[in-house]
Amino acid sequence: DSGELRQVRYTLNNSLRPVEIAHLLDKSPPKERQLLWGLVNKDLEGDVLQHLGYDVQAEILSRMETREVLEITEGLDIDDMADLLQQLPERIMRELLQTMDIQNRTRVEQVLSYDEDTAGGLMNTDTVTIRPDITVETALRYIRRHKEIPDMTDSLFVVSRRDAYIGILPLTKLLVSDPDMLVREIMSTDIEPIEATMTDSEVAQLFEQHDLISAPVIDEDGKLLGRITIDDVVDVIREDADHSLMSMAGLGEDADTFAPLMRTTRNRAIWLGINLLTAFIASAVIGVFEDTIEKVVALAVLMPIVASMGGIAGSQTLTLVIRGQALGHVERSNIGWLLNRELVAGALNGLLWASVVAAVAIIWFQDIYIGGIIAAAIVINLIAGALAGTLLPIGLKAAGIDPALAGSVLLTTITDVVGFFAFLGLATYFYS
Amino acid sequence: DSGELRQVRYTLNNSLRPVEIAHLLDKSPPKERQLLWGLVNKDLEGDVLQHLGYDVQAEILSRMETREVLEITEGLDIDDMADLLQQLPERIMRELLQTMDIQNRTRVEQVLSYDEDTAGGLMNTDTVTIRPDITVETALRYIRRHKEIPDMTDSLFVVSRRDAYIGILPLTKLLVSDPDMLVREIMSTDIEPIEATMTDSEVAQLFEQHDLISAPVIDEDGKLLGRITIDDVVDVIREDADHSLMSMAGLGEDADTFAPLMRTTRNRAIWLGINLLTAFIASAVIGVFEDTIEKVVALAVLMPIVASMGGIAGSQTLTLVIRGQALGHVERSNIGWLLNRELVAGALNGLLWASVVAAVAIIWFQDIYIGGIIAAAIVINLIAGALAGTLLPIGLKAAGIDPALAGSVLLTTITDVVGFFAFLGLATYFYS
């Protein structure tokens, strides 16, 4: 019904803001998403696009022609444009850059010259700058000549004639200062400017620690390149926080909730395959003790408890350490204390729950040996879990491997192997 | 060595900012933490305290006397003071409020009257307000009379004579407007003020969607109560994002990485106990099939693979849905599509990996039956994982239970039970 479609198109474009349209697209299954995107007005497309999840952006961009991409990205902020361009294949990106006017191209290329995950990749070039040797009154008159000041401008940046960064002048300060004072006298120099090569996580930490709204970005010579604003930092914070959660389940933090079936199936298949390998390792350990299990079937019944308790305890330690790493809490100086506490906590909880499990096992199977064996195995496995949960993320990080991604698979492998080996090994010793 | 201590004290108080001192305390084991806290200058304590993790705050506050708490919280913002007071026992909080001057007490009590997790609990009362019927020039002169404008002030709030909220006037707008214009003519009314009862997650979404730096908070009659600033919203965003990660491992999002041994042991014990219960349920299922396992020991060797594959696949779905809920992506209208995709993706991956496992099992145990049985069980369990991973978080949320906390335990219970039952049940049927 085309009348209904017209209605939807009208509502979409006239009563929703671009960010709300983007949210609607993000939470729509593929077909509806494509349909809705087709209804978005041309002049809103760029704005909508920049608010979409990365995976959704990439999907939509991949279906566009170069000319279209150029049209819709025209009005965007330099940093948002650079973000979008980075989603495109190299060839198309080059083509697009060629078609831009020289000023914009230079700016975009400057942002693109820095890695996406650095201050340079995060910055925008829309700074408002002033000289240090003018009066407050002159500064106010100069500002009034602007038709509009860019969003998120809480401070002016004070620069030398050669664009070297000198300090910042908060608007609130400017507004309450004596008109005859010099900018130099009221500007603030206690915030260090951000080097363009700083990682985005460090930038986020800086913003959080100093409650910043915007901050200047400089190159290695101290020249002002642009500024970073809190709205982009908030995105970094959310992505960083999402990262651990999603990685630990083998999902990318950019994962589109409504990705098409085949993409989902393919992505999941890899993770399942890796985990299958670790499951086979555990099975191989059990296989070693087939004869013992044949004699005492109760072992087969109880063995998952040993593996599971070690896995759960280890995961708790692992999660705590991974979050501690993300917050910058875990470092060389305190690993010793942390490892020690985790080991003792693991041993104590091991003793507590081992006695419960032992009691149940003895009553269930009327066999006092099996109680002692499972108790010992649980204590051993909880200690192994504490050890692996603490040392794995630290070792992985030192090796440049993402602990959130590799940590949980490796941890379960260790607790499965140790759990089965301890339990069935002890049983083999005592029952033969 | 007291000379060395003096050195540390000097460095701590003179070369670190309060937020950096807080970070240092956050990442110190209990004894060092207590020692360092003792070295912090009295006049910095309040500022340091408000930047600490919640658990660490509570620990330090619990060792303080009422008088001390009063002293160190004196200079804090109203919202930060309210945050700290909420960590104290009711009786001490009342005592503290009694000792405050009437103006401060009224303000703090207003913030305290709203739940911690609402806009009212998040707001500060340091607004700068103006009337709509004055000129830009008058407004500028009025502002100049302030010695200092509160941090994070990007806008003035326009209010009626009775303090009813009318609109906002961004400072950037004020700076570029014609001095003869009226505030009413240049103010902006397209940002809806925030109701004090709105949840903090909704507030965060609003800030993210509209790229806000500060926003007005009103009561049910439209009266301006205060404002929320982006720095507090960033904390909410980080906590919300941390919440899922930590809850899925049975840890609180406020958990202190360096909590003392006994507290850690106690907190972990509960989670291990809950998981032990689910492990016993899985064991009970295996126990039903003891006779079959006795006949075919290979079953014991392979059965963890079935449970593990279902658990991993289910966890991926669960994590995706929990994050989708947090982002506001998953709702009634698209659950159907999501469930359908997860089921088909589960079935497809089930078929893929089931054939791999079947091939390995047949070669390993030289038994064609066991290959077919494990293949069927894996497909069944991956479908069960998809079903549980999608529907559990939705059902739990509808029931008012936190999906991140309860979801993973319930999911593993389901995939363990279904996995063992399908595998051993089929085996019992075919081998008897």
Short mmCIF file of N, CA, C and O in Angstrom, two decimals, chain A residues 51-91:
data_model
loop_
_atom_site.label_atom_id
_atom_site.label_comp_id
_atom_site.label_asym_id
_atom_site.label_seq_id
_atom_site.Cartn_x
_atom_site.Cartn_y
_atom_site.Cartn_z
N HIS A 51 25.27 7.90 12.94
CA HIS A 51 24.79 7.44 14.25
C HIS A 51 24.53 5.94 14.30
O HIS A 51 24.16 5.40 15.34
N LEU A 52 24.67 5.25 13.18
CA LEU A 52 24.41 3.81 13.15
C LEU A 52 25.55 3.02 13.78
O LEU A 52 26.68 3.51 13.86
N GLY A 53 25.26 1.79 14.21
CA GLY A 53 26.31 0.89 14.65
C GLY A 53 27.27 0.62 13.50
O GLY A 53 26.87 0.68 12.34
N TYR A 54 28.53 0.34 13.82
CA TYR A 54 29.55 0.17 12.78
C TYR A 54 29.17 -0.88 11.74
O TYR A 54 29.31 -0.68 10.55
N ASP A 55 28.70 -2.03 12.23
CA ASP A 55 28.37 -3.11 11.30
C ASP A 55 27.25 -2.70 10.36
O ASP A 55 27.25 -3.06 9.19
N VAL A 56 26.30 -1.94 10.89
CA VAL A 56 25.16 -1.51 10.07
C VAL A 56 25.62 -0.47 9.05
O VAL A 56 25.24 -0.52 7.88
N GLN A 57 26.47 0.44 9.50
CA GLN A 57 27.09 1.42 8.59
C GLN A 57 27.75 0.71 7.42
O GLN A 57 27.50 1.03 6.25
N ALA A 58 28.62 -0.23 7.75
CA ALA A 58 29.40 -0.93 6.73
C ALA A 58 28.47 -1.60 5.73
O ALA A 58 28.69 -1.56 4.52
N GLU A 59 27.40 -2.21 6.25
CA GLU A 59 26.45 -2.91 5.39
C GLU A 59 25.80 -1.93 4.41
O GLU A 59 25.72 -2.20 3.21
N ILE A 60 25.36 -0.78 4.91
CA ILE A 60 24.68 0.19 4.05
C ILE A 60 25.67 0.81 3.05
O ILE A 60 25.36 0.95 1.87
N LEU A 61 26.85 1.16 3.54
CA LEU A 61 27.85 1.76 2.65
C LEU A 61 28.22 0.81 1.51
O LEU A 61 28.46 1.24 0.39
N SER A 62 28.28 -0.47 1.84
CA SER A 62 28.72 -1.44 0.83
C SER A 62 27.76 -1.52 -0.34
O SER A 62 28.12 -2.00 -1.41
N ARG A 63 26.54 -1.05 -0.15
CA ARG A 63 25.56 -1.10 -1.23
C ARG A 63 25.45 0.22 -1.99
O ARG A 63 24.60 0.38 -2.85
N MET A 64 26.32 1.18 -1.63
CA MET A 64 26.22 2.51 -2.24
C MET A 64 27.26 2.71 -3.32
O MET A 64 28.33 2.14 -3.28
N GLU A 65 26.95 3.61 -4.24
CA GLU A 65 27.94 3.99 -5.23
C GLU A 65 28.76 5.16 -4.68
O GLU A 65 28.30 5.90 -3.82
N THR A 66 29.96 5.30 -5.23
CA THR A 66 30.88 6.33 -4.76
C THR A 66 30.21 7.71 -4.74
O THR A 66 30.32 8.46 -3.79
N ARG A 67 29.52 8.01 -5.82
CA ARG A 67 28.87 9.31 -5.96
C ARG A 67 27.89 9.55 -4.80
O ARG A 67 27.86 10.62 -4.18
N GLU A 68 27.12 8.53 -4.50
CA GLU A 68 26.15 8.64 -3.41
C GLU A 68 26.83 8.90 -2.08
O GLU A 68 26.40 9.76 -1.30
N VAL A 69 27.89 8.13 -1.81
CA VAL A 69 28.60 8.29 -0.56
C VAL A 69 29.09 9.72 -0.42
O VAL A 69 28.96 10.36 0.63
N LEU A 70 29.63 10.24 -1.53
CA LEU A 70 30.13 11.62 -1.52
C LEU A 70 29.02 12.59 -1.16
O LEU A 70 29.17 13.46 -0.30
N GLU A 71 27.89 12.43 -1.81
CA GLU A 71 26.77 13.34 -1.57
C GLU A 71 26.34 13.38 -0.12
O GLU A 71 26.17 14.45 0.47
N ILE A 72 26.20 12.19 0.45
CA ILE A 72 25.61 12.19 1.80
C ILE A 72 26.62 12.53 2.89
O ILE A 72 26.23 12.88 3.99
N THR A 73 27.92 12.43 2.59
CA THR A 73 28.88 12.74 3.64
C THR A 73 29.31 14.21 3.59
O THR A 73 30.02 14.68 4.48
N GLU A 74 28.85 14.93 2.58
CA GLU A 74 29.30 16.30 2.38
C GLU A 74 29.17 17.18 3.62
O GLU A 74 30.10 17.90 3.99
N GLY A 75 28.00 17.13 4.26
CA GLY A 75 27.75 18.08 5.35
C GLY A 75 28.28 17.66 6.70
O GLY A 75 28.09 18.36 7.70
N LEU A 76 28.95 16.51 6.78
CA LEU A 76 29.34 15.97 8.08
C LEU A 76 30.58 16.66 8.66
O LEU A 76 31.37 17.27 7.94
N ASP A 77 30.73 16.52 9.99
CA ASP A 77 31.96 16.95 10.65
C ASP A 77 33.13 16.14 10.08
O ASP A 77 32.95 15.00 9.65
N ILE A 78 34.30 16.76 10.12
CA ILE A 78 35.48 16.09 9.56
C ILE A 78 35.73 14.73 10.21
O ILE A 78 36.01 13.74 9.53
N ASP A 79 35.60 14.66 11.54
CA ASP A 79 35.90 13.38 12.22
C ASP A 79 34.87 12.31 11.87
O ASP A 79 35.20 11.15 11.67
N ASP A 80 33.59 12.72 11.75
CA ASP A 80 32.56 11.76 11.40
C ASP A 80 32.76 11.29 9.97
O ASP A 80 32.57 10.11 9.65
N MET A 81 33.15 12.22 9.07
CA MET A 81 33.40 11.84 7.69
C MET A 81 34.55 10.84 7.63
O MET A 81 34.47 9.83 6.93
N ALA A 82 35.61 11.13 8.36
CA ALA A 82 36.76 10.23 8.37
C ALA A 82 36.36 8.84 8.88
O ALA A 82 36.77 7.82 8.32
N ASP A 83 35.52 8.81 9.93
CA ASP A 83 35.04 7.53 10.46
C ASP A 83 34.34 6.73 9.38
O ASP A 83 34.57 5.53 9.22
N LEU A 84 33.47 7.40 8.63
CA LEU A 84 32.72 6.70 7.58
C LEU A 84 33.66 6.23 6.46
O LEU A 84 33.55 5.11 5.99
N LEU A 85 34.57 7.12 6.07
CA LEU A 85 35.49 6.76 4.99
C LEU A 85 36.29 5.51 5.33
O LEU A 85 36.59 4.68 4.47
N GLN A 86 36.62 5.38 6.61
CA GLN A 86 37.43 4.23 7.03
C GLN A 86 36.70 2.90 6.86
O GLN A 86 37.31 1.85 6.89
N GLN A 87 35.38 2.98 6.72
CA GLN A 87 34.60 1.75 6.52
C GLN A 87 34.63 1.31 5.05
O GLN A 87 34.18 0.22 4.73
N LEU A 88 35.11 2.19 4.19
CA LEU A 88 35.07 1.90 2.75
C LEU A 88 36.34 1.19 2.29
O LEU A 88 37.40 1.34 2.91
N PRO A 89 36.25 0.46 1.19
CA PRO A 89 37.45 -0.13 0.61
C PRO A 89 38.42 0.99 0.21
O PRO A 89 37.98 2.07 -0.21
N GLU A 90 39.71 0.73 0.34
CA GLU A 90 40.76 1.70 0.05
C GLU A 90 40.55 2.44 -1.28
O GLU A 90 40.62 3.66 -1.35
N ARG A 91 40.22 1.69 -2.33
CA ARG A 91 40.10 2.26 -3.66
C ARG A 91 39.00 3.32 -3.71
O ARG A 91 39.19 4.44 -4.21
#
